[in-house]
């Protein structure tokens, strides 16, 4: 086994629901804390969530959350739980986290680079994504 | 190519819909049958599904299932298809399958360790999850 | 780091929503363009989408798309955006793309091999899927 500590982890963020955005932010923060480079590739509804005028929410929950799940998540928010965007900002401060918008999703959703929050570092295509991912993990959320 | 047969497969189980729980159980059973260690990390709605008072279902289907899909899945259940929890129990008997609850999701959903079915082996944080995953596959469901 | 250019990428296609089918097709085309073999394993609602009488759509969107997202995707379709099935057909022409139906999902959904579009190359079980995946990436969509 080689030392995976140096391998990047690449996250395709696809979903724009509060629960999956939180999950992706936590997986990013954990990898950054371990010193692993993290590449994030934003597609579809996750890309929408990074629009400057959208990033502060609110975001929908997965339909399966149900009423009890929705209550639990809402209580955490009211109790001051850190937002996923803030978790990503902190992960960028402690580690090497690069966030790229998928050029094709930009076209589909008619989003311009100026529309995006400064958390987003740039725009790239899917082949660039694979090349940066190298031998590291690829996780689709 | 190294021999992936010895590498663990790590599943982040996030969703609590019947279809995805079944898919995760099948991926677990297949890996266990091949002699690969399986690490499962339970987040959000999948974690909810492992509550002792919830694990026997019923569970919702993904909204996209539609009426035909829902009928097909229901017919399998009535015909005696093994539940995903039972598939996981058997996978634990034939192989090395470790099931950990995500500590952060426990907090968000206000779940205590005593609330969980005995299938769950413990609670861990995301960095422990990455360390156990090592160079093996990571799959988010 | 070994040269990941020769490692296969294995996609478990689970979802049958237009957005995720498109995402999977783009990830396939990108990998094929880089010369990487792609193994696709069709489960549940993605398998349904490959039925010969279903593959030309229409397909639902993820509920989180909302009205604005749905409008954007519909405008692309009207403007002549290539369908995900056509993108997969082209990826098969330029690269090594193998599409297998999950035998268990065939049973659950009562689908016969003759029901499937010719894009599908065959039917296999989950252990065959893992063996073909080898050390390459596994991505669940």
Short mmCIF file of C-alpha atoms in Angstrom, two decimals:
data_model
loop_
_atom_site.label_atom_id
_atom_site.label_comp_id
_atom_site.label_asym_id
_atom_site.label_seq_id
_atom_site.Cartn_x
_atom_site.Cartn_y
_atom_site.Cartn_z
CA UNK A 1 0.00 0.00 0.00
CA UNK A 2 1.36 3.40 -0.91
CA UNK A 3 0.90 6.37 1.38
CA UNK A 4 -2.50 7.76 0.47
CA UNK A 5 -1.78 10.77 2.66
CA UNK A 6 -0.26 12.54 -0.33
CA UNK A 7 -2.90 11.60 -2.86
CA UNK A 8 -5.56 14.18 -3.70
CA UNK A 9 -9.22 13.57 -3.07
CA UNK A 10 -11.52 14.79 -5.80
CA UNK A 11 -15.14 15.55 -5.07
CA UNK A 12 -17.69 15.97 -7.82
CA UNK A 13 -20.28 18.10 -6.07
CA UNK A 14 -23.53 17.63 -7.97
CA UNK A 15 -26.33 18.09 -5.44
CA UNK A 16 -27.52 21.38 -4.01
CA UNK A 17 -29.42 20.12 -1.00
CA UNK A 18 -28.37 21.36 2.44
CA UNK A 19 -27.62 17.84 3.66
CA UNK A 20 -25.32 16.87 0.78
CA UNK A 21 -23.59 20.26 0.73
CA UNK A 22 -22.85 19.76 4.45
CA UNK A 23 -21.60 16.22 3.81
CA UNK A 24 -19.28 17.42 1.04
CA UNK A 25 -17.93 20.24 3.21
CA UNK A 26 -17.20 17.83 6.06
CA UNK A 27 -15.42 15.38 3.74
CA UNK A 28 -13.38 18.31 2.42
CA UNK A 29 -12.47 19.63 5.87
CA UNK A 30 -11.45 16.17 7.06
CA UNK A 31 -9.20 15.59 4.06
CA UNK A 32 -7.65 19.04 4.39
CA UNK A 33 -6.98 18.40 8.09
CA UNK A 34 -5.07 15.27 7.06
CA UNK A 35 -2.95 17.28 4.65
CA UNK A 36 -4.50 15.85 1.51
CA UNK A 37 -5.10 18.17 -1.44
CA UNK A 38 -8.80 18.44 -2.30
CA UNK A 39 -10.13 19.16 -5.78
CA UNK A 40 -13.81 20.06 -6.01
CA UNK A 41 -15.65 20.01 -9.34
CA UNK A 42 -19.03 21.77 -9.30
CA UNK A 43 -21.84 20.43 -11.45
CA UNK A 44 -25.52 21.27 -11.82
CA UNK A 45 -27.32 22.05 -8.55
CA UNK A 46 -24.15 22.27 -6.48
CA UNK A 47 -22.85 24.83 -8.97
CA UNK A 48 -26.09 26.81 -8.55
CA UNK A 49 -25.50 26.77 -4.79
CA UNK A 50 -22.15 28.56 -5.30
CA UNK A 51 -23.76 31.55 -7.04
CA UNK A 52 -22.88 34.67 -5.06
CA UNK A 53 -26.58 35.48 -4.68
CA UNK A 54 -27.44 31.94 -3.54
CA UNK A 55 -24.58 30.78 -1.35
CA UNK A 56 -26.12 32.08 1.89
CA UNK A 57 -29.13 29.87 1.38
CA UNK A 58 -31.63 28.66 2.15
CA UNK A 59 -31.21 25.29 0.44
CA UNK A 60 -33.75 22.49 0.14
CA UNK A 61 -33.29 19.16 1.91
CA UNK A 62 -33.42 15.79 0.20
CA UNK A 63 -37.10 14.74 -0.03
CA UNK A 64 -36.34 11.66 2.08
CA UNK A 65 -35.46 13.88 5.06
CA UNK A 66 -39.07 13.85 6.16
CA UNK A 67 -40.45 16.16 8.80
CA UNK A 68 -38.34 14.86 11.68
CA UNK A 69 -35.12 15.15 9.67
CA UNK A 70 -36.01 18.64 8.51
CA UNK A 71 -36.70 19.68 12.11
CA UNK A 72 -33.36 18.33 13.28
CA UNK A 73 -31.42 20.15 10.56
CA UNK A 74 -33.34 23.38 11.20
CA UNK A 75 -32.61 23.19 14.94
CA UNK A 76 -28.89 22.87 14.22
CA UNK A 77 -29.04 25.92 11.98
CA UNK A 78 -30.84 27.97 14.62
CA UNK A 79 -28.35 26.76 17.25
CA UNK A 80 -25.59 28.34 15.15
CA UNK A 81 -24.18 25.36 13.25
CA UNK A 82 -21.55 26.56 10.82
CA UNK A 83 -22.73 26.76 7.22
CA UNK A 84 -21.17 24.44 4.64
CA UNK A 85 -19.75 27.46 2.82
CA UNK A 86 -17.99 28.63 5.99
CA UNK A 87 -16.62 25.11 6.54
CA UNK A 88 -15.19 25.20 3.02
CA UNK A 89 -13.69 28.67 3.62
CA UNK A 90 -11.90 27.36 6.70
CA UNK A 91 -10.75 24.24 4.88
CA UNK A 92 -9.14 26.52 2.27
CA UNK A 93 -7.25 28.31 5.05
CA UNK A 94 -5.80 25.19 6.62
CA UNK A 95 -5.17 23.13 3.50
CA UNK A 96 -4.93 22.92 -0.25
CA UNK A 97 -8.51 23.08 -1.51
CA UNK A 98 -9.23 23.99 -5.11
CA UNK A 99 -12.81 24.59 -6.29
CA UNK A 100 -13.55 24.52 -10.02
CA UNK A 101 -16.84 24.97 -11.84
CA UNK A 102 -17.65 22.44 -14.58
CA UNK A 103 -17.63 24.37 -17.88
CA UNK A 104 -20.46 22.30 -19.31
CA UNK A 105 -22.73 22.87 -16.30
CA UNK A 106 -21.98 26.61 -16.60
CA UNK A 107 -23.36 26.44 -20.16
CA UNK A 108 -26.43 24.39 -19.26
CA UNK A 109 -27.40 26.66 -16.39
CA UNK A 110 -26.33 29.90 -18.14
CA UNK A 111 -24.03 30.89 -15.30
CA UNK A 112 -21.12 33.31 -15.86
CA UNK A 113 -17.91 33.25 -13.83
CA UNK A 114 -18.82 36.66 -12.36
CA UNK A 115 -22.01 35.15 -10.94
CA UNK A 116 -20.02 32.84 -8.66
CA UNK A 117 -18.89 33.32 -5.07
CA UNK A 118 -15.15 34.01 -4.63
CA UNK A 119 -14.83 30.55 -3.05
CA UNK A 120 -14.77 29.25 -6.63
CA UNK A 121 -11.24 29.35 -8.05
CA UNK A 122 -12.01 28.87 -11.73
CA UNK A 123 -13.73 26.93 -14.49
CA UNK A 124 -12.48 23.71 -16.04
CA UNK A 125 -13.61 20.86 -18.27
CA UNK A 126 -14.02 17.23 -17.34
CA UNK A 127 -10.68 16.10 -18.80
CA UNK A 128 -8.82 18.64 -16.66
CA UNK A 129 -10.75 17.30 -13.70
CA UNK A 130 -9.58 13.74 -14.35
CA UNK A 131 -5.98 14.81 -14.88
CA UNK A 132 -5.95 16.68 -11.56
CA UNK A 133 -7.60 13.72 -9.82
CA UNK A 134 -4.73 11.46 -10.82
CA UNK A 135 -4.61 8.34 -8.71
CA UNK A 136 -6.50 9.85 -5.78
CA UNK A 137 -10.04 9.11 -4.74
CA UNK A 138 -12.97 10.40 -6.80
CA UNK A 139 -16.22 10.80 -4.89
CA UNK A 140 -19.51 11.92 -6.46
CA UNK A 141 -21.94 13.63 -4.09
CA UNK B 1 -1.61 -2.88 -11.27
CA UNK B 2 -1.44 -3.97 -7.65
CA UNK B 3 -3.80 -6.60 -6.31
CA UNK B 4 -6.92 -4.70 -5.30
CA UNK B 5 -8.24 -7.85 -3.67
CA UNK B 6 -6.64 -6.87 -0.40
CA UNK B 7 -7.64 -3.22 -0.45
CA UNK B 8 -10.64 -2.16 1.62
CA UNK B 9 -13.73 -0.66 0.07
CA UNK B 10 -15.23 2.21 2.03
CA UNK B 11 -18.86 3.13 1.58
CA UNK B 12 -20.24 6.41 2.80
CA UNK B 13 -23.90 5.54 3.23
CA UNK B 14 -25.82 8.81 3.15
CA UNK B 15 -29.25 8.00 1.73
CA UNK B 16 -32.07 6.28 3.57
CA UNK B 17 -34.21 5.26 0.63
CA UNK B 18 -35.00 1.58 0.18
CA UNK B 19 -33.39 1.46 -3.26
CA UNK B 20 -30.06 2.99 -2.19
CA UNK B 21 -29.93 0.98 1.04
CA UNK B 22 -30.36 -2.17 -1.08
CA UNK B 23 -27.67 -1.02 -3.51
CA UNK B 24 -25.23 -0.37 -0.67
CA UNK B 25 -25.96 -3.76 0.90
CA UNK B 26 -25.34 -5.53 -2.41
CA UNK B 27 -22.05 -3.69 -2.97
CA UNK B 28 -21.04 -4.67 0.56
CA UNK B 29 -21.98 -8.33 0.14
CA UNK B 30 -20.14 -8.54 -3.18
CA UNK B 31 -16.96 -7.05 -1.75
CA UNK B 32 -17.14 -9.32 1.33
CA UNK B 33 -17.59 -12.35 -0.93
CA UNK B 34 -14.37 -11.36 -2.70
CA UNK B 35 -12.53 -11.19 0.62
CA UNK B 36 -12.21 -7.43 0.67
CA UNK B 37 -12.62 -5.59 3.97
CA UNK B 38 -15.58 -3.20 3.90
CA UNK B 39 -15.79 -0.02 5.98
CA UNK B 40 -19.20 1.63 6.13
CA UNK B 41 -19.59 5.20 7.36
CA UNK B 42 -23.19 6.21 8.17
CA UNK B 43 -24.30 9.77 7.57
CA UNK B 44 -27.64 11.57 7.74
CA UNK B 45 -30.61 9.57 6.41
CA UNK B 46 -28.71 6.29 6.20
CA UNK B 47 -27.78 6.74 9.86
CA UNK B 48 -31.45 7.29 10.68
CA UNK B 49 -32.24 4.02 8.90
CA UNK B 50 -29.94 2.15 11.33
CA UNK B 51 -31.89 3.27 14.41
CA UNK B 52 -33.08 0.16 16.23
CA UNK B 53 -36.66 1.38 15.99
CA UNK B 54 -36.38 2.14 12.27
CA UNK B 55 -34.24 -0.60 10.75
CA UNK B 56 -37.18 -2.87 9.96
CA UNK B 57 -38.66 -0.21 7.74
CA UNK B 58 -40.59 0.80 5.85
CA UNK B 59 -38.30 3.15 3.93
CA UNK B 60 -39.26 5.62 1.22
CA UNK B 61 -38.14 5.16 -2.39
CA UNK B 62 -36.29 7.78 -4.42
CA UNK B 63 -38.92 10.14 -5.91
CA UNK B 64 -37.78 9.18 -9.42
CA UNK B 65 -38.94 5.60 -8.85
CA UNK B 66 -42.38 6.49 -10.12
CA UNK B 67 -45.37 4.25 -9.75
CA UNK B 68 -44.04 1.37 -11.87
CA UNK B 69 -40.76 1.29 -9.99
CA UNK B 70 -42.51 1.43 -6.65
CA UNK B 71 -44.74 -1.47 -7.69
CA UNK B 72 -41.75 -3.56 -8.75
CA UNK B 73 -39.91 -2.98 -5.48
CA UNK B 74 -43.05 -3.69 -3.45
CA UNK B 75 -43.63 -6.96 -5.32
CA UNK B 76 -40.10 -8.09 -4.49
CA UNK B 77 -40.68 -7.32 -0.83
CA UNK B 78 -43.92 -9.27 -0.76
CA UNK B 79 -42.23 -12.15 -2.61
CA UNK B 80 -39.79 -12.38 0.29
CA UNK B 81 -36.73 -10.50 -0.99
CA UNK B 82 -34.16 -10.29 1.75
CA UNK B 83 -34.02 -6.91 3.47
CA UNK B 84 -30.88 -4.79 3.10
CA UNK B 85 -30.24 -5.12 6.85
CA UNK B 86 -30.31 -8.90 6.59
CA UNK B 87 -27.93 -8.78 3.62
CA UNK B 88 -25.54 -6.70 5.73
CA UNK B 89 -25.85 -9.13 8.65
CA UNK B 90 -24.88 -12.03 6.37
CA UNK B 91 -22.02 -10.02 4.86
CA UNK B 92 -20.67 -9.52 8.39
CA UNK B 93 -20.74 -13.28 8.90
CA UNK B 94 -18.79 -14.15 5.77
CA UNK B 95 -16.36 -11.24 5.71
CA UNK B 96 -14.78 -8.30 7.44
CA UNK B 97 -17.45 -5.61 7.49
CA UNK B 98 -17.19 -2.70 9.89
CA UNK B 99 -20.06 -0.23 10.30
CA UNK B 100 -19.38 3.14 11.94
CA UNK B 101 -21.73 6.04 12.58
CA UNK B 102 -20.47 9.50 11.65
CA UNK B 103 -20.09 11.44 14.90
CA UNK B 104 -21.17 14.71 13.31
CA UNK B 105 -24.36 13.21 11.86
CA UNK B 106 -25.11 11.77 15.31
CA UNK B 107 -24.99 15.34 16.67
CA UNK B 108 -27.09 16.85 13.89
CA UNK B 109 -29.82 14.23 14.19
CA UNK B 110 -29.60 13.96 18.00
CA UNK B 111 -29.00 10.22 17.90
CA UNK B 112 -27.30 8.40 20.79
CA UNK B 113 -25.26 5.22 20.36
CA UNK B 114 -27.90 3.30 22.33
CA UNK B 115 -30.48 4.25 19.72
CA UNK B 116 -28.67 2.28 17.03
CA UNK B 117 -29.15 -1.30 15.88
CA UNK B 118 -26.38 -3.74 16.99
CA UNK B 119 -25.27 -3.92 13.33
CA UNK B 120 -23.47 -0.65 14.02
CA UNK B 121 -20.01 -1.28 15.51
CA UNK B 122 -19.23 2.20 16.77
CA UNK B 123 -18.96 5.92 16.14
CA UNK B 124 -16.08 7.70 14.44
CA UNK B 125 -15.13 11.03 12.91
CA UNK B 126 -14.35 11.77 9.30
CA UNK B 127 -10.56 11.70 9.73
CA UNK B 128 -10.73 8.18 11.17
CA UNK B 129 -12.86 7.25 8.20
CA UNK B 130 -10.20 8.47 5.74
CA UNK B 131 -7.40 6.75 7.62
CA UNK B 132 -9.25 3.44 7.55
CA UNK B 133 -10.09 3.89 3.86
CA UNK B 134 -6.40 4.08 3.02
CA UNK B 135 -5.78 3.45 -0.66
CA UNK B 136 -8.98 1.49 -1.20
CA UNK B 137 -12.06 2.66 -3.03
CA UNK B 138 -14.35 5.26 -1.49
CA UNK B 139 -17.94 5.19 -2.74
CA UNK B 140 -20.63 7.66 -1.66
CA UNK B 141 -24.19 6.38 -1.87
CA UNK C 1 2.15 7.85 -8.40
CA UNK C 2 1.42 5.29 -11.07
CA UNK C 3 0.02 6.39 -14.40
CA UNK C 4 -3.72 6.48 -13.85
CA UNK C 5 -4.16 6.96 -17.59
CA UNK C 6 -4.32 3.21 -18.05
CA UNK C 7 -6.59 2.44 -15.12
CA UNK C 8 -10.27 1.88 -15.83
CA UNK C 9 -12.97 4.08 -14.41
CA UNK C 10 -16.06 2.25 -13.24
CA UNK C 11 -19.36 4.05 -12.95
CA UNK C 12 -22.26 2.59 -11.03
CA UNK C 13 -25.17 4.35 -12.70
CA UNK C 14 -28.07 4.20 -10.28
CA UNK C 15 -30.18 7.29 -10.93
CA UNK C 16 -32.51 7.81 -13.86
CA UNK C 17 -32.91 11.57 -13.68
CA UNK C 18 -31.96 13.61 -16.74
CA UNK C 19 -29.37 15.60 -14.81
CA UNK C 20 -27.50 12.58 -13.39
CA UNK C 21 -27.71 10.65 -16.67
CA UNK C 22 -26.09 13.67 -18.36
CA UNK C 23 -23.42 13.89 -15.65
CA UNK C 24 -22.60 10.20 -16.04
CA UNK C 25 -22.40 10.51 -19.82
CA UNK C 26 -20.03 13.47 -19.57
CA UNK C 27 -17.78 11.66 -17.07
CA UNK C 28 -17.75 8.70 -19.48
CA UNK C 29 -16.94 10.79 -22.54
CA UNK C 30 -14.15 12.60 -20.72
CA UNK C 31 -12.54 9.39 -19.55
CA UNK C 32 -12.85 7.83 -23.02
CA UNK C 33 -11.24 10.92 -24.56
CA UNK C 34 -8.28 10.41 -22.21
CA UNK C 35 -7.94 6.79 -23.36
CA UNK C 36 -9.19 5.27 -20.13
CA UNK C 37 -11.40 2.18 -20.29
CA UNK C 38 -14.84 2.84 -18.81
CA UNK C 39 -17.01 0.16 -17.19
CA UNK C 40 -20.62 1.12 -16.55
CA UNK C 41 -22.80 -0.94 -14.20
CA UNK C 42 -26.53 -0.19 -14.46
CA UNK C 43 -28.69 -0.42 -11.35
CA UNK C 44 -32.30 0.46 -10.58
CA UNK C 45 -33.57 3.67 -12.22
CA UNK C 46 -30.58 4.06 -14.50
CA UNK C 47 -31.21 0.53 -15.75
CA UNK C 48 -34.85 1.49 -16.41
CA UNK C 49 -33.59 4.44 -18.45
CA UNK C 50 -31.72 2.05 -20.78
CA UNK C 51 -34.89 0.16 -21.75
CA UNK C 52 -35.28 0.37 -25.52
CA UNK C 53 -38.74 1.90 -25.05
CA UNK C 54 -37.53 4.44 -22.52
CA UNK C 55 -34.09 5.57 -23.68
CA UNK C 56 -35.39 8.46 -25.78
CA UNK C 57 -36.98 10.00 -22.71
CA UNK C 58 -38.37 12.10 -21.30
CA UNK C 59 -36.69 11.68 -17.90
CA UNK C 60 -37.55 13.42 -14.64
CA UNK C 61 -35.19 15.91 -13.03
CA UNK C 62 -33.97 15.72 -9.45
CA UNK C 63 -36.63 17.37 -7.24
CA UNK C 64 -34.07 19.92 -6.07
CA UNK C 65 -33.83 21.31 -9.64
CA UNK C 66 -36.66 23.69 -8.92
CA UNK C 67 -38.44 25.67 -11.60
CA UNK C 68 -35.42 27.72 -12.71
CA UNK C 69 -33.25 24.63 -13.06
CA UNK C 70 -35.93 22.78 -14.95
CA UNK C 71 -36.32 25.73 -17.33
CA UNK C 72 -32.58 25.86 -17.97
CA UNK C 73 -32.37 22.14 -18.74
CA UNK C 74 -35.45 22.30 -20.98
CA UNK C 75 -33.99 25.25 -22.94
CA UNK C 76 -30.82 23.26 -23.61
CA UNK C 77 -32.89 20.36 -24.88
CA UNK C 78 -34.90 22.59 -27.22
CA UNK C 79 -31.68 24.24 -28.40
CA UNK C 80 -30.52 20.79 -29.54
CA UNK C 81 -28.22 19.68 -26.73
CA UNK C 82 -27.06 16.15 -27.38
CA UNK C 83 -28.87 13.51 -25.33
CA UNK C 84 -26.92 11.52 -22.75
CA UNK C 85 -27.55 8.34 -24.75
CA UNK C 86 -26.02 9.92 -27.86
CA UNK C 87 -23.01 11.08 -25.81
CA UNK C 88 -22.54 7.49 -24.63
CA UNK C 89 -22.85 6.19 -28.21
CA UNK C 90 -20.07 8.53 -29.32
CA UNK C 91 -17.92 7.64 -26.32
CA UNK C 92 -18.19 4.00 -27.39
CA UNK C 93 -16.93 4.95 -30.86
CA UNK C 94 -13.85 6.80 -29.64
CA UNK C 95 -12.93 4.63 -26.68
CA UNK C 96 -13.34 1.43 -24.74
CA UNK C 97 -16.72 1.76 -23.00
CA UNK C 98 -18.47 -1.33 -21.69
CA UNK C 99 -22.03 -1.12 -20.35
CA UNK C 100 -23.36 -3.95 -18.18
CA UNK C 101 -26.74 -4.34 -16.51
CA UNK C 102 -26.74 -5.43 -12.85
CA UNK C 103 -28.30 -8.90 -12.76
CA UNK C 104 -29.98 -8.26 -9.43
CA UNK C 105 -31.60 -5.03 -10.59
CA UNK C 106 -32.86 -6.90 -13.68
CA UNK C 107 -34.64 -9.29 -11.30
CA UNK C 108 -36.07 -6.58 -9.06
CA UNK C 109 -37.44 -4.56 -11.97
CA UNK C 110 -38.46 -7.61 -14.05
CA UNK C 111 -36.42 -6.49 -17.04
CA UNK C 112 -35.25 -8.99 -19.68
CA UNK C 113 -32.09 -8.54 -21.74
CA UNK C 114 -34.24 -8.12 -24.87
CA UNK C 115 -35.93 -5.11 -23.27
CA UNK C 116 -32.67 -3.15 -23.24
CA UNK C 117 -31.25 -0.74 -25.80
CA UNK C 118 -28.32 -2.11 -27.86
CA UNK C 119 -26.03 0.33 -26.00
CA UNK C 120 -26.05 -2.26 -23.22
CA UNK C 121 -23.37 -4.92 -23.81
CA UNK C 122 -24.52 -7.54 -21.33
CA UNK C 123 -25.57 -8.50 -17.83
CA UNK C 124 -23.23 -9.18 -14.91
CA UNK C 125 -23.24 -9.59 -11.14
CA UNK C 126 -21.63 -7.36 -8.57
CA UNK C 127 -18.52 -9.52 -8.11
CA UNK C 128 -17.76 -9.36 -11.85
CA UNK C 129 -18.18 -5.61 -11.57
CA UNK C 130 -15.57 -5.38 -8.81
CA UNK C 131 -13.15 -7.63 -10.63
CA UNK C 132 -13.38 -5.50 -13.78
CA UNK C 133 -12.99 -2.33 -11.72
CA UNK C 134 -9.64 -3.52 -10.42
CA UNK C 135 -7.60 -0.66 -9.02
CA UNK C 136 -9.35 2.02 -11.02
CA UNK C 137 -11.80 4.56 -9.73
CA UNK C 138 -15.33 3.54 -8.73
CA UNK C 139 -17.91 6.31 -8.87
CA UNK C 140 -21.56 5.90 -7.85
CA UNK C 141 -23.99 8.28 -9.56
#
